[in-house]
XYZ file of C-alpha atoms in Angstrom:
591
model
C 150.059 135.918 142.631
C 149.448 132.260 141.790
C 152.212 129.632 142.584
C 153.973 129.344 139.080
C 153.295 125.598 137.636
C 156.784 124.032 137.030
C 156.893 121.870 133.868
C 159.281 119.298 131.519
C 158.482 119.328 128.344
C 159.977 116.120 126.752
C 160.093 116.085 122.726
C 162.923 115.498 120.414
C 161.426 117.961 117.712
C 162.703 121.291 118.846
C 160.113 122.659 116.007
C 157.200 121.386 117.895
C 158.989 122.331 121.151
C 159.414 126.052 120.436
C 155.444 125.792 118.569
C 154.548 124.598 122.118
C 156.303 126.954 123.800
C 154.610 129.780 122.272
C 151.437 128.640 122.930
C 152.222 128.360 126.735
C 153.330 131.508 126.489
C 150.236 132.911 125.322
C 148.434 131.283 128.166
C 149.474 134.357 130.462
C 149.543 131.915 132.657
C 152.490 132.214 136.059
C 154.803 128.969 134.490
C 158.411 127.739 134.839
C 159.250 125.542 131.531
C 162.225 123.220 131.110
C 162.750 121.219 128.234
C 164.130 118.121 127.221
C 164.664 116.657 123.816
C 165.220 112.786 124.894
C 164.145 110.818 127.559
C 167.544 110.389 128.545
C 167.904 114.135 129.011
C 164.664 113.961 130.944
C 166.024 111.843 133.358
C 169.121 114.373 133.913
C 166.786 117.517 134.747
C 164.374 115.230 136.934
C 167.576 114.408 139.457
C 168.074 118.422 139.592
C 164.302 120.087 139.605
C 160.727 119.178 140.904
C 157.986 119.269 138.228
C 154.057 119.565 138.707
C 153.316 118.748 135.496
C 155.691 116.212 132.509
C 154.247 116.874 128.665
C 155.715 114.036 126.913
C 155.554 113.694 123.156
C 154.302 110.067 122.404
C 156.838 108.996 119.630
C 159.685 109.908 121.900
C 159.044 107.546 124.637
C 155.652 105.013 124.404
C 153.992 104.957 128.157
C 153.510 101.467 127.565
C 156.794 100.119 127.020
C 158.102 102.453 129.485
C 159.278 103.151 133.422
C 158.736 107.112 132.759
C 156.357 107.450 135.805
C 158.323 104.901 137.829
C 161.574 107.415 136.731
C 159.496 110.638 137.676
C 159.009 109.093 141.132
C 162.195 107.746 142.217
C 162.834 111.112 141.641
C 160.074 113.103 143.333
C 157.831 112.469 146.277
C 155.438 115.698 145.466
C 152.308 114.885 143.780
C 152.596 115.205 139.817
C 150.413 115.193 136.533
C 151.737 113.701 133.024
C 149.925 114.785 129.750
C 150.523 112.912 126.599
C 150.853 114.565 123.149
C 150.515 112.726 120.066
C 150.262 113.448 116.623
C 147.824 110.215 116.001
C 144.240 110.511 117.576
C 143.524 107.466 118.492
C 140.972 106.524 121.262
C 142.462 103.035 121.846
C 145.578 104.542 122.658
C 144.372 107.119 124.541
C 142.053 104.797 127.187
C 145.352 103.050 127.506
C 147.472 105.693 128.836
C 145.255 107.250 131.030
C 144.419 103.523 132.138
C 148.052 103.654 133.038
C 148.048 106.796 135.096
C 148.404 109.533 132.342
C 146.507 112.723 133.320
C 145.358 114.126 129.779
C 145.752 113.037 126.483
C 146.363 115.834 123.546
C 146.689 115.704 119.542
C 149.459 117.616 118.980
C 147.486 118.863 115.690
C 144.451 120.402 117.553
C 145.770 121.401 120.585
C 145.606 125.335 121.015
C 146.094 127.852 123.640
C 142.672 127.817 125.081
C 142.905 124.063 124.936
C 146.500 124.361 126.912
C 144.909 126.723 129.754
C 141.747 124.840 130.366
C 144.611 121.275 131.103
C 146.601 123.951 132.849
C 143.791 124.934 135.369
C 143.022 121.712 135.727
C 146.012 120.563 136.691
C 146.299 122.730 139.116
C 143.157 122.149 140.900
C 143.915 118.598 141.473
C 147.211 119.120 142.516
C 145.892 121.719 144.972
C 143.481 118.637 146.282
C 146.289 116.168 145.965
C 148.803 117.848 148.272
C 145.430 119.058 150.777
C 144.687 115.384 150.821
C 148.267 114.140 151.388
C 148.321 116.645 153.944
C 145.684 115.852 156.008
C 146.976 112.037 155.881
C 150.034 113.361 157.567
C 147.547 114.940 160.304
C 145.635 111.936 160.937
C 148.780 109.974 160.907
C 150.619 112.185 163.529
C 147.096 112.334 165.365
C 147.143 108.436 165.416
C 150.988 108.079 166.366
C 150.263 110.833 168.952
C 147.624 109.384 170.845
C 148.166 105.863 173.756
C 145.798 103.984 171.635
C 146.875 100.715 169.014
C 145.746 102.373 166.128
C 145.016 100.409 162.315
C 143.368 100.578 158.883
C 142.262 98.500 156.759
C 140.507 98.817 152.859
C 137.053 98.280 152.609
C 137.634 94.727 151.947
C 139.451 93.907 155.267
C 143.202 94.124 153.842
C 145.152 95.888 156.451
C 147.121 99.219 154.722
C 148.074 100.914 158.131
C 149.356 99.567 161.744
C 150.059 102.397 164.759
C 153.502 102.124 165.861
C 151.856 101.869 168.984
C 150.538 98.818 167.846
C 153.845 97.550 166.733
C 155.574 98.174 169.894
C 152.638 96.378 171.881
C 152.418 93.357 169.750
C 155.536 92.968 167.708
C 153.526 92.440 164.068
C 154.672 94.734 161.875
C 154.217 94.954 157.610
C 157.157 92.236 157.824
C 155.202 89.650 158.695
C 151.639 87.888 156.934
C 149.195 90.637 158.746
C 146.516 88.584 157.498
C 147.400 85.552 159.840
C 149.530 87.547 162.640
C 146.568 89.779 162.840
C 143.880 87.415 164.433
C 146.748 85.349 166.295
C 147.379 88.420 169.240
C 143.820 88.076 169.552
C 142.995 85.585 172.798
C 141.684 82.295 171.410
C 138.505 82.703 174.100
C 138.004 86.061 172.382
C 138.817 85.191 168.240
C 135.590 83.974 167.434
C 133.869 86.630 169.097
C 135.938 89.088 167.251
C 136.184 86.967 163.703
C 131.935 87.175 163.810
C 131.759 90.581 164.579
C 134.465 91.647 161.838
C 132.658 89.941 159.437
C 129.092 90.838 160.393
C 130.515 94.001 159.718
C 132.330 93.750 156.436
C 128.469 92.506 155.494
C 126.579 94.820 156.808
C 128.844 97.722 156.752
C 128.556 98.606 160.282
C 130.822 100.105 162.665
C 130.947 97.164 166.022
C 133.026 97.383 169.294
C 133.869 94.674 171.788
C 136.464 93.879 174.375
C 138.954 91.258 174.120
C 142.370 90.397 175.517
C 145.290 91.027 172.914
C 148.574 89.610 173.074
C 151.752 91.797 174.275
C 154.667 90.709 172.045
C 156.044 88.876 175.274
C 153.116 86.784 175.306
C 151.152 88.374 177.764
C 147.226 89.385 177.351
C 145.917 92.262 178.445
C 142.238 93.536 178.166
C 141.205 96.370 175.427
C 138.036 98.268 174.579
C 138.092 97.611 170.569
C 136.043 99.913 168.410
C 136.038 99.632 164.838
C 134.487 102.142 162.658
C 134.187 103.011 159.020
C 134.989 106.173 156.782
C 132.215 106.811 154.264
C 132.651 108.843 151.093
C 129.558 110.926 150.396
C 128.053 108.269 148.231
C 127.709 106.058 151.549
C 130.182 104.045 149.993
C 132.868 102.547 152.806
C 136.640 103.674 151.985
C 138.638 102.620 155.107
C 138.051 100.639 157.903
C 139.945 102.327 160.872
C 140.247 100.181 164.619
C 141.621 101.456 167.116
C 142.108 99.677 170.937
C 142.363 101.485 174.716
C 143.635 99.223 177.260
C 141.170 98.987 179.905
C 143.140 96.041 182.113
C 143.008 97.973 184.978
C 139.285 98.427 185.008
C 138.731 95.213 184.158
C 140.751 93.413 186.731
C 139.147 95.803 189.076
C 135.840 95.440 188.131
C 135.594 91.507 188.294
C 132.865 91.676 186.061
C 133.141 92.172 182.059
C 129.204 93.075 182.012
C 129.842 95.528 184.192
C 132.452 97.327 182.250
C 130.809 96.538 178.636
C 128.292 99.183 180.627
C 130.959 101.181 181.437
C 132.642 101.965 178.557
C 129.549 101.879 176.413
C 128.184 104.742 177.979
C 131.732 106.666 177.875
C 132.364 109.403 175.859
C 135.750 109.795 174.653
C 136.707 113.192 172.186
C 139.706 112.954 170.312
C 141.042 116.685 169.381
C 144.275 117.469 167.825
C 146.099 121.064 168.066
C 148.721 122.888 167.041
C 151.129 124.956 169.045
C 148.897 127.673 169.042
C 146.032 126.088 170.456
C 144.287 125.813 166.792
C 142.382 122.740 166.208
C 143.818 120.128 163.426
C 141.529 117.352 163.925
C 137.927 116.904 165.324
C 136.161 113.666 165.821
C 132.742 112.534 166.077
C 132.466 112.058 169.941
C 133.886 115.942 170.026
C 131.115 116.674 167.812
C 128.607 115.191 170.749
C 130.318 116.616 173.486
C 131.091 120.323 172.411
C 128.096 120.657 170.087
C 130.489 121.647 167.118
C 130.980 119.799 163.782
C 134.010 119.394 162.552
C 133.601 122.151 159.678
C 132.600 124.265 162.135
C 135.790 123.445 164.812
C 138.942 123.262 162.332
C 141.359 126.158 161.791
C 139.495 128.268 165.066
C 141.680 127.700 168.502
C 140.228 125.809 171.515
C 139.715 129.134 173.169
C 137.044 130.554 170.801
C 134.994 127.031 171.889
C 135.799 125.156 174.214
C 137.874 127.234 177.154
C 135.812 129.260 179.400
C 137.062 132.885 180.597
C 138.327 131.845 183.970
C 140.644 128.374 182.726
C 142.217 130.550 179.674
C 145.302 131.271 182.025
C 145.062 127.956 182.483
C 144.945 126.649 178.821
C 147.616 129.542 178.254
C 150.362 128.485 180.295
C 149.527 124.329 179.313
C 150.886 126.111 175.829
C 153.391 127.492 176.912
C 154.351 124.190 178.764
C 153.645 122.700 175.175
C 155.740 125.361 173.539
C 159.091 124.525 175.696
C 159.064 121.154 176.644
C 159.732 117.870 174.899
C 157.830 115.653 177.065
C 154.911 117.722 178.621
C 152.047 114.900 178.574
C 149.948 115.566 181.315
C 146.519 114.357 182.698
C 144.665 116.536 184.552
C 141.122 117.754 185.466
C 139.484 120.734 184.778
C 136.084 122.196 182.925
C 134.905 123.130 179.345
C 132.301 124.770 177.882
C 129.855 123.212 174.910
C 128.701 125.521 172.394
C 125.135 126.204 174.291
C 127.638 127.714 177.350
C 127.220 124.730 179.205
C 130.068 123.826 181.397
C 131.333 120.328 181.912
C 133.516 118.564 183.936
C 136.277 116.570 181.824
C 139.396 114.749 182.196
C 141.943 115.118 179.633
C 144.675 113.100 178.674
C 147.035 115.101 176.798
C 149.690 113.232 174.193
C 152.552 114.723 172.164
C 152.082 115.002 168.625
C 155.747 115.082 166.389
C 156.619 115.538 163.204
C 158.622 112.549 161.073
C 162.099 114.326 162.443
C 160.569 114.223 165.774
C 159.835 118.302 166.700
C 156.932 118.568 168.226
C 153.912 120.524 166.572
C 151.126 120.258 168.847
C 149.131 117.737 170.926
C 146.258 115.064 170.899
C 143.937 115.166 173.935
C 141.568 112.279 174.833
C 138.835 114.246 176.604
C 136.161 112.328 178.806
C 132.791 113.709 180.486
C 133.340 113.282 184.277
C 130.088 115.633 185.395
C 128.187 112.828 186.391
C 131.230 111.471 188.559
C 131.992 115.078 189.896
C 128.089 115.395 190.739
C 128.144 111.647 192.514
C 130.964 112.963 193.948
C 129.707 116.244 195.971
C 126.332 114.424 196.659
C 128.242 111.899 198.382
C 130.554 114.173 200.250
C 127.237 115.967 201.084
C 125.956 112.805 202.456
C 128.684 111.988 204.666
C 128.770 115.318 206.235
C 125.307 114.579 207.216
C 126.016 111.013 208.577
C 128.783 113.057 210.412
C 126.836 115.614 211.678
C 124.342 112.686 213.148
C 126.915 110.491 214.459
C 128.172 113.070 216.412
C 124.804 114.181 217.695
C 124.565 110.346 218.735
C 127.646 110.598 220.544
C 126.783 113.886 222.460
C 123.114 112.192 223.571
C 124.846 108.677 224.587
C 127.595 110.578 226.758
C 124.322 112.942 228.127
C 122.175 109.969 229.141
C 125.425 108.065 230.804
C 125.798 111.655 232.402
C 122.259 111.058 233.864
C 122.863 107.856 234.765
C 125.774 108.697 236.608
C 124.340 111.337 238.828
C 121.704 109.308 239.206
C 124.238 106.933 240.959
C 125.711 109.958 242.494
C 122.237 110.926 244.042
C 121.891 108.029 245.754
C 125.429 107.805 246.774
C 124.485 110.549 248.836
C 121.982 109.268 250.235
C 123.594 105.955 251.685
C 126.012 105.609 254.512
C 129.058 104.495 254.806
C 129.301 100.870 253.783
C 129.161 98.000 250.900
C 126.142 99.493 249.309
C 127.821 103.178 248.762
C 130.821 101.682 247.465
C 128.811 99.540 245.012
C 127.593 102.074 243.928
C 130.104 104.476 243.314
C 131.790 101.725 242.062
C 129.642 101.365 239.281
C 128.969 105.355 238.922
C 132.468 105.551 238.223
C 131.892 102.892 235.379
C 129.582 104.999 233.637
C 132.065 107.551 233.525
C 134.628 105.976 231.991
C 131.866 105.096 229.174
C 130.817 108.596 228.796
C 134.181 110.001 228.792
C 134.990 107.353 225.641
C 131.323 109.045 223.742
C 132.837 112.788 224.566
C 135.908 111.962 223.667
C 134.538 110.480 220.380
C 131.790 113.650 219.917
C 134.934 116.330 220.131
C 137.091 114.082 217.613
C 137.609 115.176 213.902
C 137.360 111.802 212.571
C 134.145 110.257 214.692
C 135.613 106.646 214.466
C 138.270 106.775 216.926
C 139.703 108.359 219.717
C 143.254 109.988 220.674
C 143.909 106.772 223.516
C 146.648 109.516 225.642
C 143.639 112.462 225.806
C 141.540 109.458 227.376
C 143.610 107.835 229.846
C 145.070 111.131 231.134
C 141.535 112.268 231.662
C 140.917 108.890 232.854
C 143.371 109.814 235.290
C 142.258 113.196 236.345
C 138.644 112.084 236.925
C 139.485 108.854 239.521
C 142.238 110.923 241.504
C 139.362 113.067 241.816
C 136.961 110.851 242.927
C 139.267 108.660 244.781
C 140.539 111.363 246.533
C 143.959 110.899 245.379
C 145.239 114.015 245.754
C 144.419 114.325 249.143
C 146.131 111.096 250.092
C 149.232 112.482 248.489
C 148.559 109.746 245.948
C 150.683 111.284 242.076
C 149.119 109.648 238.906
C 151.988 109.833 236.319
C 150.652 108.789 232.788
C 152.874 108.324 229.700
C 150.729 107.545 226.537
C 151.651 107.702 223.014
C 149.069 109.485 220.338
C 147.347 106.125 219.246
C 143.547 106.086 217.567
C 141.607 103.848 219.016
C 138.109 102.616 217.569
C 134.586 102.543 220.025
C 135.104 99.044 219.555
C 138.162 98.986 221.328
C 138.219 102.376 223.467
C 135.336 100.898 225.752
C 136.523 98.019 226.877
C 140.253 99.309 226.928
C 138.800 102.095 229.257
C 136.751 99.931 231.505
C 139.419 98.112 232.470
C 141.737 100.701 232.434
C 139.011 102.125 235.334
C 139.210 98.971 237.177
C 143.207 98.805 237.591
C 143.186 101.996 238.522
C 140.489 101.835 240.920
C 142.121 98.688 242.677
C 145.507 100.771 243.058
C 144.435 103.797 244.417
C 141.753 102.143 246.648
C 143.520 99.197 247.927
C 147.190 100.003 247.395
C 147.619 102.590 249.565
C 145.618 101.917 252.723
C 148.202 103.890 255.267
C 148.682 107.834 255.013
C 152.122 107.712 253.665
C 151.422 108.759 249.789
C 152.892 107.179 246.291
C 152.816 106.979 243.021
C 150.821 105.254 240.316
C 152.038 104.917 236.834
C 150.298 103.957 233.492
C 152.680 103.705 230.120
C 151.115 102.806 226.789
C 153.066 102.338 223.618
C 153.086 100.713 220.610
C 154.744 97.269 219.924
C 155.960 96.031 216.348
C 153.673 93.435 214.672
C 150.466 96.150 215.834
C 150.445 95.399 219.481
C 149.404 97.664 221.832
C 150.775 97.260 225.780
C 149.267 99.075 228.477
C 151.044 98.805 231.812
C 149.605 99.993 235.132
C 151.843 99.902 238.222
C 152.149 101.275 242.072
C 154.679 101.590 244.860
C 151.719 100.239 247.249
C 151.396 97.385 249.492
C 150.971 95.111 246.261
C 148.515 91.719 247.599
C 148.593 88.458 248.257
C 147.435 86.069 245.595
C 146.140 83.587 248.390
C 144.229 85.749 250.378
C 142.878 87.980 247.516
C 139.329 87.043 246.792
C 138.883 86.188 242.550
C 135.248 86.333 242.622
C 135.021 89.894 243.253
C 133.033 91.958 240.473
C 136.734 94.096 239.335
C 138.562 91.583 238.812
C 135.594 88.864 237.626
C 135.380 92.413 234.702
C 139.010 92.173 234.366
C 139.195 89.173 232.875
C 136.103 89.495 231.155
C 137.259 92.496 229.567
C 140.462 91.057 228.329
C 139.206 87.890 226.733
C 136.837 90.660 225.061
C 140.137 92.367 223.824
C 142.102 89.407 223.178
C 144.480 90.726 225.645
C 147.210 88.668 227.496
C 146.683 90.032 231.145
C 150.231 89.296 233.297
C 149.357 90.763 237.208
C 152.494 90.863 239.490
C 153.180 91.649 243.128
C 156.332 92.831 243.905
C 157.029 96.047 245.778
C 153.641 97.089 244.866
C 150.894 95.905 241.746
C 152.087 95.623 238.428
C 149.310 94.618 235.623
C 150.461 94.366 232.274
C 148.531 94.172 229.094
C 149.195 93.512 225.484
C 146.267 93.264 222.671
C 146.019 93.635 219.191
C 145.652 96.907 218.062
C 142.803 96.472 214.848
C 143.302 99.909 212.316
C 141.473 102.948 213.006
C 138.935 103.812 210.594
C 140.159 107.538 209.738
């Protein structure tokens, strides 16, 4: 059954009231009638009841020397309709009164029950459209306070009728002050203009436009937004509302350096709008949603986000993000996941998801800013791909560099052999023992996860293992004890470090120990505040003598080669054995 029309009929001749009556009657149609015989009397049953519909008789209160309509809305907020009756046709008057707002206008003498139904039906048809259209205001409005963006309208003519209270907040103008003038002073003075020219190219050509300017923050500071403005035809072409709305992009644009560059950017993006209840049941629908899902907005309103847009595997996804929606009062998340166009095409999008509350602040759904990020996530994996390739070749440039210092090396060795005792073999293996402590920095570098650096302990305790071995430490009764942190090292520094990590070494168990008797050697390494590393190499030898040691042999000539290379301080001391201490700055390690 039809919702019952409630009306006041207002006329101080009870005949014609109960003749009225009668005839509404015999409309069959579902009504609920009060009456009133004075205005005054009107007034009492408007404080108490809501009407649809006020039939007022003409002599009893003139609609233009009256405040009946301003009385029936201090008194209602619903939409209503007010019919005149008169008994004096007159089509002066009647242009008048529905000039002034009057829905129909009767003679009292004609008027008969067919007449009454056909005003009836009317009535009710527009105030079905009336409360659909105030309705879906309230949407759009909740959509607009719901979503990070400074959100306005304006009439077609350019007179502001709507500011965000986003857009309050940000720039302290409110409908308080002259919106006119306030307006175009939070735009930058570099940028006004820019923006002036453009918003009135487009008030004379009737073109959307979008720019970015700086806008100021209601403590004076400016910060960058993408500004689109775009207008709402009527199906006549005709332009109804102008609505702007502004996404702070100061972050992008600080980063980009470049406002070209970002004008690219976010002309190319694609941002969807979507509003949805509780349920998951689309509200609103916007043109960029229309691009990106392939769904108009006739088509997407009323049916949930799962019958479109969700694919199978993310719907215990979406489902619990309503449940989250459902139970909390400040679930706004951003997150990343995929959707599916109406063609079954998947995408990758990010979606920014806002509350959306009702005037007494329960919440009743949310608005999502949804963004296209395939063409990242592709980038993405092709450069991942990419790098795993440079990997994969770095490495094998690693392995061949250690292989051909292997070669090099027993080509050292093989004439080692060769050679007796003497200068020339100890040149030689010398040098051969060089090599290795290059190859051991490329095989260290080939077996590390990151390629760029090396663990510095794993080196110089291998470091360690291979000269004892060579040196015949072990046999002399010679101990190597070597306490390292785990630090990464670059190539860049690892080669030199363990060049002259080789030579100190070499010199101590060589020429620190030339009797039978055994000792130690010691290397520490550790870290130093202000990212300094020290490397300390010691013995319990026979130490030297700085005046008898020669300084133009080849060690120590690469010695201090090697730490000017380094920017090393080098400190050597000789007491109760060698002590060579040296601190450099340790650069980052690329990981």
């Amino acid at each position: 059954m039809k919702h019952s029309l409630q009306l006041l009929l207002i006329d101080r001749d009870k005949d014609a009231l109960a003749s009225l009556m009668a005839m509404l009657e015999a409309t069959q149609l579902p009504l609920g009638i009060v009456c009133a015989s004075s205005f005054s009397e009107a007034g009492k049953k408007l404080v108490s009841h809501t009407f649809d519909c006020v039939l007022v008789e003409n002599e009893t209160v003139s609609l233009l020397h009256s405040d009946l309509k301003a009385t029936i809305h201090r008194h209602q907020s619903a939409p209503f309709t007010l019919i005149v009756l008169s008994k004096h046709a007159d089509s002066r008057l009647a242009g008048q009164v529905l000039e002034l707002g009057a829905f129909d206008y009767l003679d009292k003498d004609d008027i008969n029950v067919s007449q009454l139904r056909i005003v009836l039906a009317r009535c009710r048809t527009w105030l079905g459209q009336e409360r659909e259209r105030m309705a879906t205001e309230q949407r759009l409005r909740s959509l607009a306070e719901g979503i990070p963006q400074l959100v306005w309208s304006c009439a077609p003519n350019g007179k502001i009728d709507y500011l965000s209270q986003q857009w309050a907040d940000y720039t302290g103008v409110t409908f308080a002050h002259d919106l006119q003038v306030a307006w175009f002073t939070r735009i930058h003075s570099d940028d006004r203009d820019r923006f002036v020219e453009a918003w009135k190219n487009a008030l004379e050509t009737q073109q959307d436009f979008q720019l970015l300017c700086r806008i100021k923050r209601h403590d004076n500071a400016f910060r960058w937004f993408d500004t689109r403005v775009t207008a709402r035809k009527n199906d006549l072409g005709q332009i109804t509302q102008w609505i702007g709305s502004h996404t702070d992009i100061t972050e992008i644009e600080e980063a980009r350096l470049s406002q070209a560059k970002l004008a690219a950017i976010v002309e190319h993006s694609q941002d969807a709008i979507i509003g949805h209840d509780l349920h998951g049941r689309i509200t609103s629908w916007n043109k960029a949603a229309e691009q990106l899902f392939q769904y108009s907005a006739h088509e997407a309103l009323g049916h949930t986000l799962t019958d479109l847009t969700v694919p199978a595997p993310f719907l215990d996804d979406f489902k619990q993000h309503l449940h989250m929606l459902n139970h909390s009062n400040s679930y706004e998340p951003h997150y990343e996941t995929q959707r599916q166009r109406r063609d079954g095409t998947l995408i990758d999008v990010s979606i920014t998801s806002s509350l959306v509350r009702t005037l007494d602040g329960r919440v009743e759904g949310a608005a999502k800013i949804v963004r296209d990020i395939t063409d990242r996530k592709r980038f993405s994996a092709q450069q991942q791909a990419s790098l795993q390739e440079k990997e994969t070749l770095l490495k094998e440039v690693y392995h061949r560099v250690k292989n051909n210092l292997q070669v090099i090396g027993s080509l050292f060795n093989m004439q080692i052999r060769q050679l007796p005792e003497g200068t020339a073999r100890n040149v030689l293996k010398d040098s051969a023992d060089r090599v290795k402590a290059m190859a051991l920095v490329h095989e260290k570098l080939y077996q590390s996860a990151s390629l760029s650096s090396i663990n510095l302990k794993n080196y110089i305790e291998e470091l360690c293992t291979n000269l004892a071995s060579t040196t015949g430490a072990n046999s002399r009764r010679i101990t190597i004890d070597a306490q390292v942190d785990s630090i990464p090292v670059g190539l860049e520094t690892a080669v030199p470090l363990g060049l002259l990590l080789n030579e100190l070494l070499t010199n101590s168990l060589k020429h620190g120990f030339p009797n039978e008797n055994g000792g130690e050697v010691q290397v520490m390494g550790h870290c130093l505040d202000g990212g300094l590393l020290r490397i300390e190499v010691s013995d319990n030898g026979i130490g030297f003598d700085p005046e008898t040691t020669s300084t133009e042999s080849l060690g120590l000539k690469l010695i201090r080669i090697l730490g000017r290379q380094l920017t090393a301080e080098l400190l050597i001391e000789s007491t109760n054995g060698t002590r060579c201490t040296l601190t450099l700055p340790l650069p980052p390690s690329k990981n």
